[in-house]
mmCIF file with all atom_site columns, C-alpha atoms in Angstrom:
data_model
loop_
_atom_site.group_PDB
_atom_site.id
_atom_site.type_symbol
_atom_site.label_atom_id
_atom_site.label_alt_id
_atom_site.label_comp_id
_atom_site.label_asym_id
_atom_site.label_entity_id
_atom_site.label_seq_id
_atom_site.pdbx_PDB_ins_code
_atom_site.Cartn_x
_atom_site.Cartn_y
_atom_site.Cartn_z
_atom_site.occupancy
_atom_site.B_iso_or_equiv
_atom_site.pdbx_formal_charge
_atom_site.auth_seq_id
_atom_site.auth_comp_id
_atom_site.auth_asym_id
_atom_site.auth_atom_id
_atom_site.pdbx_PDB_model_num
ATOM 1  C CA . MET A 1 1  ? -43.869 38.908 33.810 1.00 65.00 ? 1  MET A CA 1
ATOM 2  C CA . SER A 1 2  ? -46.974 37.513 32.122 1.00 82.00 ? 2  SER A CA 1
ATOM 3  C CA . THR A 1 3  ? -46.219 38.672 29.177 1.00 88.00 ? 3  THR A CA 1
ATOM 4  C CA . LEU A 1 4  ? -42.541 38.468 29.001 1.00 86.00 ? 4  LEU A CA 1
ATOM 5  C CA . LYS A 1 5  ? -42.864 34.552 29.990 1.00 86.00 ? 5  LYS A CA 1
ATOM 6  C CA . THR A 1 6  ? -45.208 33.944 27.326 1.00 90.00 ? 6  THR A CA 1
ATOM 7  C CA . ILE A 1 7  ? -42.650 35.968 24.713 1.00 92.00 ? 7  ILE A CA 1
ATOM 8  C CA . LEU A 1 8  ? -40.390 33.449 25.758 1.00 91.00 ? 8  LEU A CA 1
ATOM 9  C CA . GLN A 1 9  ? -42.290 30.724 25.844 1.00 92.00 ? 9  GLN A CA 1
ATOM 10 C CA . ILE A 1 10 ? -43.067 31.455 21.600 1.00 95.00 ? 10 ILE A CA 1
ATOM 11 C CA . VAL A 1 11 ? -39.693 32.592 20.687 1.00 95.00 ? 11 VAL A CA 1
ATOM 12 C CA . TYR A 1 12 ? -38.885 29.282 22.746 1.00 95.00 ? 12 TYR A CA 1
ATOM 13 C CA . ILE A 1 13 ? -40.758 27.219 20.282 1.00 96.00 ? 13 ILE A CA 1
ATOM 14 C CA . ILE A 1 14 ? -39.724 29.466 17.036 1.00 96.00 ? 14 ILE A CA 1
ATOM 15 C CA . ILE A 1 15 ? -36.328 28.157 18.213 1.00 96.00 ? 15 ILE A CA 1
ATOM 16 C CA . CYS A 1 16 ? -37.357 24.606 18.781 1.00 95.00 ? 16 CYS A CA 1
ATOM 17 C CA . ILE A 1 17 ? -38.508 23.863 15.237 1.00 96.00 ? 17 ILE A CA 1
ATOM 18 C CA . ALA A 1 18 ? -35.733 25.883 13.686 1.00 95.00 ? 18 ALA A CA 1
ATOM 19 C CA . LEU A 1 19 ? -33.094 23.520 15.761 1.00 95.00 ? 19 LEU A CA 1
ATOM 20 C CA . ALA A 1 20 ? -35.140 20.449 14.158 1.00 94.00 ? 20 ALA A CA 1
ATOM 21 C CA . LEU A 1 21 ? -34.952 21.930 10.833 1.00 94.00 ? 21 LEU A CA 1
ATOM 22 C CA . ILE A 1 22 ? -31.774 22.760 10.559 1.00 93.00 ? 22 ILE A CA 1
ATOM 23 C CA . VAL A 1 23 ? -30.350 19.904 11.904 1.00 91.00 ? 23 VAL A CA 1
ATOM 24 C CA . LEU A 1 24 ? -32.407 17.529 9.711  1.00 91.00 ? 24 LEU A CA 1
ATOM 25 C CA . MET A 1 25 ? -30.328 19.635 6.685  1.00 88.00 ? 25 MET A CA 1
ATOM 26 C CA . GLN A 1 26 ? -27.200 19.020 7.807  1.00 85.00 ? 26 GLN A CA 1
ATOM 27 C CA . GLU A 1 27 ? -24.916 16.228 5.730  1.00 77.00 ? 27 GLU A CA 1
ATOM 28 C CA . GLY A 1 28 ? -23.972 13.123 7.716  1.00 73.00 ? 28 GLY A CA 1
ATOM 29 C CA . LYS A 1 29 ? -20.648 13.217 9.151  1.00 67.00 ? 29 LYS A CA 1
ATOM 30 C CA . SER A 1 30 ? -19.173 10.153 8.078  1.00 65.00 ? 30 SER A CA 1
ATOM 31 C CA . GLN A 1 31 ? -16.407 10.399 5.537  1.00 57.00 ? 31 GLN A CA 1
ATOM 32 C CA . GLY A 1 32 ? -16.605 6.376  4.693  1.00 54.00 ? 32 GLY A CA 1
ATOM 33 C CA . LEU A 1 33 ? -13.709 4.319  3.077  1.00 53.00 ? 33 LEU A CA 1
ATOM 34 C CA . GLY A 1 34 ? -12.674 8.371  2.075  1.00 53.00 ? 34 GLY A CA 1
ATOM 35 C CA . ALA A 1 35 ? -10.826 8.919  5.119  1.00 53.00 ? 35 ALA A CA 1
ATOM 36 C CA . ILE A 1 36 ? -8.945  6.254  5.134  1.00 56.00 ? 36 ILE A CA 1
ATOM 37 C CA . SER A 1 37 ? -6.613  7.171  2.022  1.00 55.00 ? 37 SER A CA 1
ATOM 38 C CA . GLY A 1 38 ? -7.225  10.936 2.323  1.00 55.00 ? 38 GLY A CA 1
ATOM 39 C CA . ALA A 1 39 ? -9.251  11.428 -0.505 1.00 52.00 ? 39 ALA A CA 1
ATOM 40 C CA . ALA A 1 40 ? -11.721 13.545 1.705  1.00 52.00 ? 40 ALA A CA 1
ATOM 41 C CA . GLU A 1 41 ? -9.201  16.282 1.979  1.00 53.00 ? 41 GLU A CA 1
ATOM 42 C CA . SER A 1 42 ? -10.046 18.309 -0.852 1.00 53.00 ? 42 SER A CA 1
ATOM 43 C CA . TYR A 1 43 ? -10.753 21.568 -1.691 1.00 51.00 ? 43 TYR A CA 1
ATOM 44 C CA . TRP A 1 44 ? -14.024 21.659 -0.959 1.00 51.00 ? 44 TRP A CA 1
ATOM 45 C CA . GLY A 1 45 ? -13.365 20.015 2.989  1.00 56.00 ? 45 GLY A CA 1
ATOM 46 C CA . LYS A 1 46 ? -10.735 22.551 3.552  1.00 56.00 ? 46 LYS A CA 1
ATOM 47 C CA . ASN A 1 47 ? -13.344 25.559 2.832  1.00 60.00 ? 47 ASN A CA 1
ATOM 48 C CA . LYS A 1 48 ? -16.519 23.721 4.399  1.00 59.00 ? 48 LYS A CA 1
ATOM 49 C CA . GLY A 1 49 ? -16.563 26.904 6.386  1.00 58.00 ? 49 GLY A CA 1
ATOM 50 C CA . ARG A 1 50 ? -17.486 28.907 4.031  1.00 68.00 ? 50 ARG A CA 1
ATOM 51 C CA . SER A 1 51 ? -20.351 26.619 2.308  1.00 80.00 ? 51 SER A CA 1
ATOM 52 C CA . MET A 1 52 ? -23.126 26.206 2.967  1.00 83.00 ? 52 MET A CA 1
ATOM 53 C CA . GLU A 1 53 ? -22.763 23.719 5.147  1.00 82.00 ? 53 GLU A CA 1
ATOM 54 C CA . GLY A 1 54 ? -20.346 25.670 7.330  1.00 84.00 ? 54 GLY A CA 1
ATOM 55 C CA . LYS A 1 55 ? -23.082 28.206 8.104  1.00 88.00 ? 55 LYS A CA 1
ATOM 56 C CA . LEU A 1 56 ? -26.117 25.457 8.804  1.00 89.00 ? 56 LEU A CA 1
ATOM 57 C CA . VAL A 1 57 ? -22.833 24.633 11.258 1.00 88.00 ? 57 VAL A CA 1
ATOM 58 C CA . LYS A 1 58 ? -22.947 28.251 12.705 1.00 91.00 ? 58 LYS A CA 1
ATOM 59 C CA . ILE A 1 59 ? -26.502 28.567 12.676 1.00 93.00 ? 59 ILE A CA 1
ATOM 60 C CA . THR A 1 60 ? -27.000 24.985 15.127 1.00 93.00 ? 60 THR A CA 1
ATOM 61 C CA . LYS A 1 61 ? -24.451 26.764 17.564 1.00 94.00 ? 61 LYS A CA 1
ATOM 62 C CA . TRP A 1 62 ? -26.767 29.973 17.921 1.00 94.00 ? 62 TRP A CA 1
ATOM 63 C CA . LEU A 1 63 ? -29.646 28.304 18.258 1.00 95.00 ? 63 LEU A CA 1
ATOM 64 C CA . ALA A 1 64 ? -28.300 25.443 20.351 1.00 95.00 ? 64 ALA A CA 1
ATOM 65 C CA . ILE A 1 65 ? -27.139 28.277 22.728 1.00 96.00 ? 65 ILE A CA 1
ATOM 66 C CA . GLY A 1 66 ? -30.560 30.168 22.581 1.00 95.00 ? 66 GLY A CA 1
ATOM 67 C CA . PHE A 1 67 ? -32.252 27.015 23.616 1.00 96.00 ? 67 PHE A CA 1
ATOM 68 C CA . ILE A 1 68 ? -29.960 26.550 26.402 1.00 96.00 ? 68 ILE A CA 1
ATOM 69 C CA . LEU A 1 69 ? -30.401 30.136 27.619 1.00 95.00 ? 69 LEU A CA 1
ATOM 70 C CA . ILE A 1 70 ? -33.976 30.128 27.294 1.00 94.00 ? 70 ILE A CA 1
ATOM 71 C CA . SER A 1 71 ? -34.771 27.171 29.031 1.00 93.00 ? 71 SER A CA 1
ATOM 72 C CA . ILE A 1 72 ? -32.980 28.485 31.902 1.00 92.00 ? 72 ILE A CA 1
ATOM 73 C CA . LEU A 1 73 ? -34.720 31.159 32.092 1.00 89.00 ? 73 LEU A CA 1
ATOM 74 C CA . LEU A 1 74 ? -37.920 29.515 32.135 1.00 88.00 ? 74 LEU A CA 1
ATOM 75 C CA . CYS A 1 75 ? -37.145 26.955 34.428 1.00 88.00 ? 75 CYS A CA 1
ATOM 76 C CA . VAL A 1 76 ? -35.299 29.968 36.418 1.00 85.00 ? 76 VAL A CA 1
ATOM 77 C CA . ASN A 1 77 ? -39.070 31.590 36.432 1.00 71.00 ? 77 ASN A CA 1
ATOM 78 C CA . LYS A 1 78 ? -40.792 28.583 37.935 1.00 71.00 ? 78 LYS A CA 1
ATOM 79 C CA . ILE A 1 79 ? -38.682 28.319 40.910 1.00 70.00 ? 79 ILE A CA 1
ATOM 80 C CA . TRP A 1 80 ? -38.388 32.136 41.839 1.00 68.00 ? 80 TRP A CA 1
ATOM 81 C CA . ALA A 1 81 ? -42.023 32.538 41.138 1.00 64.00 ? 81 ALA A CA 1
ATOM 82 C CA . PRO A 1 82 ? -44.329 33.463 43.999 1.00 68.00 ? 82 PRO A CA 1
ATOM 83 C CA . PRO A 1 83 ? -46.810 30.449 44.527 1.00 68.00 ? 83 PRO A CA 1
ATOM 84 C CA . VAL A 1 84 ? -50.403 31.369 42.612 1.00 64.00 ? 84 VAL A CA 1
ATOM 85 C CA . GLN A 1 85 ? -53.477 30.840 45.204 1.00 67.00 ? 85 GLN A CA 1
#
């Protein structure tokens, strides 16, 4: 059980670092005054899911899901673990 916990903690740290880096790589979501006139809606805006930005959003989503699941697993392990003597 200790080996599994150590592996989960290492994966958790890797996900934390990757999540922080990928969030920093993303562009801001504010479109400025272009959103008022409709200039923000262009070919690149419509196909954003296929671009690098779209891939970063998908990777961020999956890393966040992994972050939450591993957080829950590590927390449940502390709750159900027998007391150490």
